DNA sequence: TATGCCGGTTGGAAAATCAAACTCACGCAT
DNA sequence: ATGCGTGAGTTTGATTTTCCAACCGGCATA
């Protein structure tokens, strides 16, 4: 059995700014994918459970699960052979989505709903996540965060006129 | 001038499990919204800049910006009156999306692209974010995180048979 | 034989998306 | 005054995606 690494996206092939967020959204940024991952994280591994608990149409869900498996986010396991039945489990890449979902939940709790439908518990108390910088130990405040673009032809304000990303337009 | 709070979604009205992540995705979970927010965070406030740097079709972008403004994520400002010209700025709710985008970037960096197109800097070193629990100070490991559903009729495995969320199906 | 469960697939209608062209109000140069 | 460029969208018509409901196939149970 060959272990297939997650296929990689070339972010410069995406429309707009080359950015890992755009690449990530290309894989999990549709209406149902993250909710499907959420269900698997909650321990609901079977197609019907995921369909019921996300509300996704079955055909869409089947299509997205296929993409997520190809993307290396989920693993499909046959749990019986006759009739053939599969369920879905998180890969390391899938487990790594936990912070994304958690950030989303926290934003939703604060800005999208009246009261949190789900409470996150750490050990036996309520989870109050804190971003710190492992390098310097300080809490991360957004005004201390800066960005640098590593792609020739782009800077933070967009494509640089005459730069590499602009080459197909010069003549 | 009345300050309009962000309108709230009733998560039990959404398809599937009532969950803040689903509510959040209802607002910012389409193909272009988070990328538009990213651009505004990067300091690109104008329609044309956002359109160019996200790659979004102009009509879609116009529609999404409208939704984001109504949702209280962005603020639209007239920066001149004649001809009328507006640009877009982050509200507190918009700024609060930073952790979501950051989590997405970090996931994309690790699992979706070969090499990070954008580097996040904290002060003058590379940002290495760490989740800790403000309550107990420990780093957050996913096996220490548990969830509790607060909505009657639901638990982690789905709608509870006979429970409140199931009432429209009993007869 | 009939019924239900499970993991999907199929068909057709409805909705969302797209790229490109267009609008409208201006400022500026010719 | 004529034309040109800018900026923030809107319109258009074709394409693509999504949705819902029904269906399928293999098996277990009654």
CSV table of C-alpha atoms (C1' of nucleotides) in Angstrom, one decimal:
chain,number,residue,atom,x,y,z
A,1,UNK,CA,0.0,0.0,0.0
A,2,UNK,CA,1.4,3.3,-1.0
A,3,UNK,CA,0.7,6.2,1.3
A,4,UNK,CA,-0.4,9.1,-0.8
A,5,UNK,CA,0.7,12.5,0.5
A,6,UNK,CA,-1.8,15.4,0.2
A,7,UNK,CA,-1.7,16.7,-3.3
A,8,UNK,CA,-0.5,20.3,-3.4
A,9,UNK,CA,-2.0,23.3,-5.1
A,10,UNK,CA,0.0,25.8,-6.9
A,11,UNK,CA,-1.3,29.1,-5.4
A,12,UNK,CA,-0.1,31.1,-8.4
A,13,UNK,CA,-2.5,29.1,-10.6
A,14,UNK,CA,-5.4,30.3,-8.5
A,15,UNK,CA,-7.4,33.4,-9.5
A,16,UNK,CA,-6.2,36.5,-7.5
A,17,UNK,CA,-3.5,36.7,-5.0
A,18,UNK,CA,-1.4,33.6,-4.3
A,19,UNK,CA,-2.3,32.8,-0.8
A,20,UNK,CA,-2.6,29.7,1.4
A,21,UNK,CA,-6.0,30.8,2.5
A,22,UNK,CA,-7.2,30.7,-1.0
A,23,UNK,CA,-5.6,27.3,-1.6
A,24,UNK,CA,-7.2,26.0,1.6
A,25,UNK,CA,-10.6,27.3,0.6
A,26,UNK,CA,-10.2,25.6,-2.7
A,27,UNK,CA,-10.1,22.3,-0.9
A,28,UNK,CA,-12.5,22.9,2.1
A,29,UNK,CA,-14.1,26.2,1.3
A,30,UNK,CA,-17.4,25.1,-0.1
A,31,UNK,CA,-20.7,25.0,1.6
A,32,UNK,CA,-20.5,21.5,3.2
A,33,UNK,CA,-16.9,20.4,3.5
A,34,UNK,CA,-16.1,21.9,6.8
A,35,UNK,CA,-19.4,20.8,8.3
A,36,UNK,CA,-18.7,17.3,7.1
A,37,UNK,CA,-15.2,17.4,8.8
A,38,UNK,CA,-16.9,18.8,11.9
A,39,UNK,CA,-19.2,15.7,12.1
A,40,UNK,CA,-16.3,13.3,11.7
A,41,UNK,CA,-14.5,15.2,14.5
A,42,UNK,CA,-17.7,14.7,16.6
A,43,UNK,CA,-17.4,11.0,16.0
A,44,UNK,CA,-20.0,10.6,13.3
A,45,UNK,CA,-18.3,8.6,10.6
A,46,UNK,CA,-21.1,7.3,8.5
A,47,UNK,CA,-22.5,8.8,5.4
A,48,UNK,CA,-26.1,8.9,6.7
A,49,UNK,CA,-25.0,10.5,9.9
A,50,UNK,CA,-23.0,13.2,8.2
A,51,UNK,CA,-25.8,13.8,5.7
A,52,UNK,CA,-28.4,14.1,8.5
A,53,UNK,CA,-26.2,16.3,10.8
A,54,UNK,CA,-25.0,18.7,8.2
A,55,UNK,CA,-28.2,18.9,6.2
A,56,UNK,CA,-26.2,18.5,3.0
A,57,UNK,CA,-28.0,16.9,0.0
A,58,UNK,CA,-26.8,13.4,-0.4
A,59,UNK,CA,-25.4,13.8,-3.9
A,60,UNK,CA,-23.4,16.9,-2.9
A,61,UNK,CA,-22.1,15.2,0.2
A,62,UNK,CA,-21.0,12.2,-1.8
A,63,UNK,CA,-19.2,14.5,-4.2
A,64,UNK,CA,-17.5,16.5,-1.5
A,65,UNK,CA,-16.5,13.4,0.5
A,66,UNK,CA,-14.8,12.2,-2.7
A,67,UNK,CA,-12.9,15.4,-3.0
A,68,UNK,CA,-11.9,15.4,0.6
A,69,UNK,CA,-10.6,11.9,0.4
A,70,UNK,CA,-8.6,12.8,-2.7
A,71,UNK,CA,-7.3,15.9,-1.0
A,72,UNK,CA,-6.1,13.7,1.9
A,73,UNK,CA,-8.4,15.3,4.5
A,74,UNK,CA,-10.5,12.2,5.1
A,75,UNK,CA,-9.9,8.5,4.7
A,76,UNK,CA,-12.5,6.2,3.5
A,77,UNK,CA,-12.6,2.8,5.2
A,78,UNK,CA,-14.7,-0.2,4.3
A,79,UNK,CA,-16.1,-1.4,7.5
A,80,UNK,CA,-17.8,-4.4,5.9
A,81,UNK,CA,-17.6,-6.0,2.5
A,82,UNK,CA,-21.0,-7.3,1.8
A,83,UNK,CA,-22.9,-5.3,1.1
A,84,UNK,CA,-19.9,-2.9,0.7
A,85,UNK,CA,-20.1,-0.2,3.4
A,86,UNK,CA,-17.6,2.6,4.0
A,87,UNK,CA,-17.2,5.2,6.6
A,88,UNK,CA,-14.9,8.2,6.9
A,89,UNK,CA,-12.1,9.1,9.3
A,90,UNK,CA,-9.8,12.0,9.8
A,91,UNK,CA,-6.3,11.9,8.4
A,92,UNK,CA,-3.6,14.1,10.0
A,93,UNK,CA,-4.5,16.8,7.6
A,94,UNK,CA,-8.1,16.5,8.6
A,95,UNK,CA,-7.3,16.7,12.3
A,96,UNK,CA,-5.2,19.8,11.6
A,97,UNK,CA,-8.4,21.5,10.6
A,98,UNK,CA,-9.5,21.6,14.2
A,99,UNK,CA,-8.1,25.1,14.8
A,100,UNK,CA,-9.9,26.4,11.7
A,101,UNK,CA,-13.2,25.0,13.0
A,102,UNK,CA,-12.5,26.2,16.4
A,103,UNK,CA,-11.8,29.8,15.2
A,104,UNK,CA,-14.9,29.7,13.2
A,105,UNK,CA,-17.0,28.5,16.1
A,106,UNK,CA,-15.6,31.2,18.3
A,107,UNK,CA,-16.3,33.9,15.8
A,108,UNK,CA,-19.8,32.5,15.3
A,109,UNK,CA,-20.4,32.4,19.0
A,110,UNK,CA,-19.5,36.0,19.3
A,111,UNK,CA,-20.8,37.6,16.2
A,112,UNK,CA,-23.2,35.3,14.4
A,113,UNK,CA,-25.5,33.7,17.0
A,114,UNK,CA,-27.2,34.9,20.2
A,115,UNK,CA,-26.0,32.1,22.4
A,116,UNK,CA,-23.5,29.3,21.7
A,117,UNK,CA,-25.3,26.1,20.7
A,118,UNK,CA,-22.1,24.1,21.5
A,119,UNK,CA,-19.7,24.7,24.4
A,120,UNK,CA,-16.0,23.7,24.1
A,121,UNK,CA,-14.6,22.2,27.2
A,122,UNK,CA,-10.9,21.8,28.1
A,123,UNK,CA,-10.5,19.1,30.7
A,124,UNK,CA,-13.5,20.0,32.8
A,125,UNK,CA,-13.6,23.8,32.4
A,126,UNK,CA,-14.6,26.0,29.6
A,127,UNK,CA,-12.0,26.4,26.9
A,128,UNK,CA,-10.7,30.0,26.6
A,129,UNK,CA,-8.2,29.8,23.8
A,130,UNK,CA,-5.4,32.3,23.7
A,131,UNK,CA,-3.0,32.9,20.9
A,132,UNK,CA,0.5,33.3,21.9
A,133,UNK,CA,3.7,33.4,19.8
A,134,UNK,CA,5.8,30.4,20.5
A,135,UNK,CA,8.9,32.3,19.4
A,136,UNK,CA,8.6,35.1,22.0
A,137,UNK,CA,5.9,33.9,24.3
A,138,UNK,CA,3.8,37.1,24.0
A,139,UNK,CA,0.1,37.0,23.3
A,140,UNK,CA,-0.6,37.7,19.6
A,141,UNK,CA,-2.2,41.1,19.1
A,142,UNK,CA,-3.1,41.8,15.5
A,143,UNK,CA,-1.3,45.1,15.4
A,144,UNK,CA,2.0,43.2,16.1
A,145,UNK,CA,1.4,40.9,13.1
A,146,UNK,CA,2.8,41.8,9.7
A,147,UNK,CA,2.9,40.0,6.5
A,148,UNK,CA,5.4,39.5,3.8
A,149,UNK,CA,4.7,38.2,0.3
A,150,UNK,CA,7.1,35.7,-1.0
A,151,UNK,CA,5.8,35.5,-4.6
A,152,UNK,CA,7.6,37.6,-7.2
A,153,UNK,CA,5.3,40.0,-8.9
A,154,UNK,CA,3.1,40.5,-5.9
A,155,UNK,CA,3.2,42.6,-2.8
A,156,UNK,CA,0.6,43.3,-0.1
A,157,UNK,CA,-1.2,45.8,-2.3
A,158,UNK,CA,-1.5,43.5,-5.3
A,159,UNK,CA,0.3,42.6,-8.5
A,160,UNK,CA,3.3,44.8,-9.0
A,161,UNK,CA,3.2,46.6,-12.4
A,162,UNK,CA,5.8,45.0,-14.6
A,163,UNK,CA,6.4,42.3,-12.1
A,164,UNK,CA,6.4,38.6,-12.8
A,165,UNK,CA,2.7,38.1,-12.2
A,166,UNK,CA,2.0,40.8,-14.7
A,167,UNK,CA,4.2,39.4,-17.5
A,168,UNK,CA,1.4,38.1,-19.7
A,169,UNK,CA,0.0,41.6,-19.8
A,170,UNK,CA,3.2,43.4,-20.9
A,171,UNK,CA,3.9,44.1,-24.6
B,1,UNK,CA,-26.6,57.9,14.0
B,2,UNK,CA,-27.7,54.5,15.3
B,3,UNK,CA,-25.0,51.9,15.6
B,4,UNK,CA,-26.4,48.7,14.2
B,5,UNK,CA,-25.3,45.6,16.0
B,6,UNK,CA,-24.5,42.6,14.0
B,7,UNK,CA,-27.7,40.8,13.1
B,8,UNK,CA,-27.9,37.4,14.7
B,9,UNK,CA,-28.7,34.1,13.1
B,10,UNK,CA,-30.9,31.5,14.8
B,11,UNK,CA,-28.7,28.3,14.4
B,12,UNK,CA,-31.7,26.1,14.9
B,13,UNK,CA,-33.2,27.5,11.7
B,14,UNK,CA,-30.2,26.3,9.7
B,15,UNK,CA,-30.2,22.9,8.0
B,16,UNK,CA,-28.5,20.3,10.1
B,17,UNK,CA,-26.9,20.6,13.5
B,18,UNK,CA,-27.3,24.0,15.2
B,19,UNK,CA,-23.7,25.2,15.4
B,20,UNK,CA,-21.9,28.5,15.4
B,21,UNK,CA,-19.6,27.2,12.7
B,22,UNK,CA,-22.5,26.7,10.4
B,23,UNK,CA,-23.9,30.2,11.4
B,24,UNK,CA,-20.5,31.7,10.7
B,25,UNK,CA,-20.2,30.0,7.3
B,26,UNK,CA,-23.7,31.3,6.5
B,27,UNK,CA,-22.2,34.8,6.6
B,28,UNK,CA,-18.7,34.4,5.4
B,29,UNK,CA,-18.6,30.8,4.0
B,30,UNK,CA,-19.0,31.5,0.4
B,31,UNK,CA,-16.2,31.4,-2.2
B,32,UNK,CA,-15.1,35.1,-2.0
B,33,UNK,CA,-16.1,36.6,1.3
B,34,UNK,CA,-13.1,35.6,3.4
B,35,UNK,CA,-10.8,36.6,0.6
B,36,UNK,CA,-12.4,40.0,0.4
B,37,UNK,CA,-11.9,40.4,4.2
B,38,UNK,CA,-8.3,39.3,3.7
B,39,UNK,CA,-7.8,42.1,1.2
B,40,UNK,CA,-9.3,44.7,3.5
B,41,UNK,CA,-7.0,43.4,6.3
B,42,UNK,CA,-4.1,43.8,3.9
B,43,UNK,CA,-5.0,47.5,3.5
B,44,UNK,CA,-6.8,47.2,0.2
B,45,UNK,CA,-10.1,49.0,0.7
B,46,UNK,CA,-11.4,49.8,-2.7
B,47,UNK,CA,-13.7,47.8,-4.8
B,48,UNK,CA,-11.3,47.5,-7.8
B,49,UNK,CA,-8.4,46.5,-5.6
B,50,UNK,CA,-10.5,43.8,-3.9
B,51,UNK,CA,-11.8,42.6,-7.2
B,52,UNK,CA,-8.3,42.4,-8.7
B,53,UNK,CA,-6.6,40.8,-5.7
B,54,UNK,CA,-9.3,38.2,-5.0
B,55,UNK,CA,-10.1,37.3,-8.6
B,56,UNK,CA,-13.8,37.5,-7.9
B,57,UNK,CA,-16.2,38.5,-10.6
B,58,UNK,CA,-17.3,42.1,-10.0
B,59,UNK,CA,-21.0,41.3,-9.7
B,60,UNK,CA,-20.4,38.5,-7.2
B,61,UNK,CA,-18.1,40.8,-5.3
B,62,UNK,CA,-20.6,43.6,-5.2
B,63,UNK,CA,-23.2,41.2,-3.9
B,64,UNK,CA,-21.0,39.7,-1.2
B,65,UNK,CA,-19.8,43.1,0.0
B,66,UNK,CA,-23.4,44.1,0.4
B,67,UNK,CA,-24.0,41.0,2.5
B,68,UNK,CA,-20.9,41.6,4.6
B,69,UNK,CA,-21.9,45.2,5.3
B,70,UNK,CA,-25.4,44.1,6.3
B,71,UNK,CA,-23.8,41.4,8.5
B,72,UNK,CA,-21.7,44.0,10.2
B,73,UNK,CA,-18.4,42.6,9.0
B,74,UNK,CA,-17.4,45.5,6.8
B,75,UNK,CA,-18.3,49.1,6.9
B,76,UNK,CA,-18.9,51.0,3.7
B,77,UNK,CA,-17.5,54.6,3.7
B,78,UNK,CA,-18.1,57.3,1.1
B,79,UNK,CA,-14.7,58.8,0.6
B,80,UNK,CA,-16.0,61.3,-1.9
B,81,UNK,CA,-19.4,62.4,-3.0
B,82,UNK,CA,-19.2,63.3,-6.6
B,83,UNK,CA,-19.0,61.0,-8.3
B,84,UNK,CA,-20.0,58.9,-5.3
B,85,UNK,CA,-17.2,56.6,-4.3
B,86,UNK,CA,-17.1,54.2,-1.4
B,87,UNK,CA,-14.5,51.9,0.1
B,88,UNK,CA,-14.7,49.2,2.7
B,89,UNK,CA,-13.2,49.0,6.2
B,90,UNK,CA,-13.3,46.3,8.9
B,91,UNK,CA,-15.7,46.6,11.8
B,92,UNK,CA,-14.8,44.9,15.1
B,93,UNK,CA,-16.6,41.8,13.8
B,94,UNK,CA,-14.4,41.9,10.7
B,95,UNK,CA,-11.2,42.3,12.7
B,96,UNK,CA,-12.3,39.3,14.8
B,97,UNK,CA,-12.1,37.2,11.7
B,98,UNK,CA,-8.3,37.5,11.8
B,99,UNK,CA,-7.9,34.2,13.8
B,100,UNK,CA,-10.0,32.4,11.2
B,101,UNK,CA,-7.9,33.6,8.4
B,102,UNK,CA,-4.8,32.9,10.2
B,103,UNK,CA,-5.8,29.3,11.0
B,104,UNK,CA,-6.8,28.9,7.4
B,105,UNK,CA,-3.4,30.2,6.2
B,106,UNK,CA,-1.5,28.0,8.5
B,107,UNK,CA,-3.5,24.9,7.4
B,108,UNK,CA,-3.0,25.9,3.8
B,109,UNK,CA,0.7,26.4,4.4
B,110,UNK,CA,1.1,23.0,5.8
B,111,UNK,CA,-1.4,20.9,3.8
B,112,UNK,CA,-2.4,22.7,0.6
B,113,UNK,CA,0.7,24.4,-0.9
B,114,UNK,CA,4.3,23.5,-1.4
B,115,UNK,CA,5.7,26.7,0.1
B,116,UNK,CA,4.0,29.5,1.9
B,117,UNK,CA,3.3,32.5,-0.5
B,118,UNK,CA,2.9,34.7,2.5
B,119,UNK,CA,4.9,34.8,5.7
B,120,UNK,CA,3.3,36.1,8.9
B,121,UNK,CA,5.7,38.1,11.1
B,122,UNK,CA,5.3,38.9,14.7
B,123,UNK,CA,7.3,41.9,15.6
B,124,UNK,CA,10.4,41.0,13.5
B,125,UNK,CA,10.4,37.3,13.8
B,126,UNK,CA,8.2,34.6,12.2
B,127,UNK,CA,4.9,34.1,13.9
B,128,UNK,CA,4.5,30.7,15.5
B,129,UNK,CA,1.1,30.7,17.0
B,130,UNK,CA,0.3,28.6,19.9
B,131,UNK,CA,-3.1,27.8,21.4
B,132,UNK,CA,-3.2,27.9,25.1
B,133,UNK,CA,-6.1,27.8,27.5
B,134,UNK,CA,-6.5,31.1,29.3
B,135,UNK,CA,-8.2,29.2,32.1
B,136,UNK,CA,-5.5,26.8,33.0
B,137,UNK,CA,-2.6,28.0,31.0
B,138,UNK,CA,-1.9,24.7,29.3
B,139,UNK,CA,-1.4,24.3,25.6
B,140,UNK,CA,-4.5,23.1,23.9
B,141,UNK,CA,-4.3,19.5,22.7
B,142,UNK,CA,-7.2,18.3,20.8
B,143,UNK,CA,-7.6,15.2,22.9
B,144,UNK,CA,-8.2,17.4,25.9
B,145,UNK,CA,-11.0,19.3,24.2
B,146,UNK,CA,-14.6,18.0,24.6
B,147,UNK,CA,-17.9,19.4,23.4
B,148,UNK,CA,-21.3,19.8,24.9
B,149,UNK,CA,-24.4,20.6,23.0
B,150,UNK,CA,-26.7,23.1,24.6
B,151,UNK,CA,-29.6,22.7,22.2
B,152,UNK,CA,-32.5,20.5,23.4
B,153,UNK,CA,-33.1,17.7,21.0
B,154,UNK,CA,-29.5,17.4,19.9
B,155,UNK,CA,-26.4,15.7,21.2
B,156,UNK,CA,-23.0,15.2,19.6
B,157,UNK,CA,-24.3,12.3,17.6
B,158,UNK,CA,-27.2,14.1,16.1
B,159,UNK,CA,-30.9,14.8,16.7
B,160,UNK,CA,-32.1,12.9,19.7
B,161,UNK,CA,-35.1,10.6,18.7
B,162,UNK,CA,-38.2,12.1,20.3
B,163,UNK,CA,-36.3,15.2,21.3
B,164,UNK,CA,-37.3,18.8,20.6
B,165,UNK,CA,-35.6,19.0,17.3
B,166,UNK,CA,-37.5,16.0,16.2
B,167,UNK,CA,-40.9,17.2,17.1
B,168,UNK,CA,-42.1,18.0,13.6
B,169,UNK,CA,-41.6,14.4,12.7
B,170,UNK,CA,-43.6,12.8,15.4
B,171,UNK,CA,-47.2,11.9,14.8
C,1,DT,C1',-42.7,-12.0,0.5
C,2,DA,C1',-42.3,-7.6,2.4
C,3,DT,C1',-39.9,-4.1,4.9
C,4,DG,C1',-36.1,-1.5,6.2
C,5,DC,C1',-31.2,-0.1,6.4
C,6,DC,C1',-27.2,1.8,4.1
C,7,DG,C1',-24.2,4.2,0.9
C,8,DG,C1',-24.7,6.0,-2.5
C,9,DT,C1',-26.5,7.4,-8.0
C,10,DT,C1',-29.7,9.5,-11.3
C,11,DG,C1',-32.8,12.9,-13.5
C,12,DG,C1',-34.7,17.2,-14.1
C,13,DA,C1',-35.8,21.8,-12.5
C,14,DA,C1',-34.1,25.9,-10.1
C,15,DA,C1',-30.6,28.8,-8.7
C,16,DA,C1',-26.0,30.6,-8.5
C,17,DT,C1',-21.9,31.8,-11.1
C,18,DC,C1',-19.2,33.6,-14.7
C,19,DA,C1',-16.9,36.8,-18.2
C,20,DA,C1',-17.6,40.6,-20.7
C,21,DA,C1',-19.9,44.6,-21.9
C,22,DC,C1',-22.2,48.5,-20.3
C,23,DT,C1',-23.5,52.7,-17.3
C,24,DC,C1',-23.0,56.9,-15.0
C,25,DA,C1',-20.6,60.7,-13.1
C,26,DC,C1',-16.8,63.0,-13.1
C,27,DG,C1',-11.6,65.1,-14.1
C,28,DC,C1',-8.4,66.1,-17.4
C,29,DA,C1',-6.1,66.8,-21.8
C,30,DT,C1',-6.6,68.1,-26.5
D,1,DA,C1',-16.6,70.5,-26.8
D,2,DT,C1',-14.7,66.2,-27.7
D,3,DG,C1',-12.8,62.4,-26.4
D,4,DC,C1',-10.3,59.5,-22.8
D,5,DG,C1',-9.5,57.4,-18.4
D,6,DT,C1',-11.0,56.2,-13.7
D,7,DG,C1',-13.9,54.0,-10.4
D,8,DA,C1',-17.8,51.6,-8.6
D,9,DG,C1',-20.6,49.1,-9.7
D,10,DT,C1',-25.0,46.8,-13.0
D,11,DT,C1',-26.7,44.2,-16.9
D,12,DT,C1',-26.7,40.4,-20.0
D,13,DG,C1',-26.9,35.9,-21.5
D,14,DA,C1',-24.6,31.5,-21.4
D,15,DT,C1',-22.7,28.1,-18.4
D,16,DT,C1',-22.3,25.6,-14.1
D,17,DT,C1',-23.7,24.1,-9.8
D,18,DT,C1',-27.0,23.0,-6.6
D,19,DC,C1',-31.0,21.0,-4.9
D,20,DC,C1',-34.7,17.6,-4.2
D,21,DA,C1',-36.8,13.4,-4.8
D,22,DA,C1',-36.8,9.1,-6.4
D,23,DC,C1',-34.3,5.2,-7.3
D,24,DC,C1',-30.7,1.2,-6.9
D,25,DG,C1',-28.5,-3.1,-5.0
D,26,DG,C1',-27.2,-6.1,-1.4
D,27,DC,C1',-28.3,-7.8,2.7
D,28,DA,C1',-30.8,-8.6,7.3
D,29,DT,C1',-35.0,-9.2,9.7
D,30,DA,C1',-40.0,-10.5,10.2
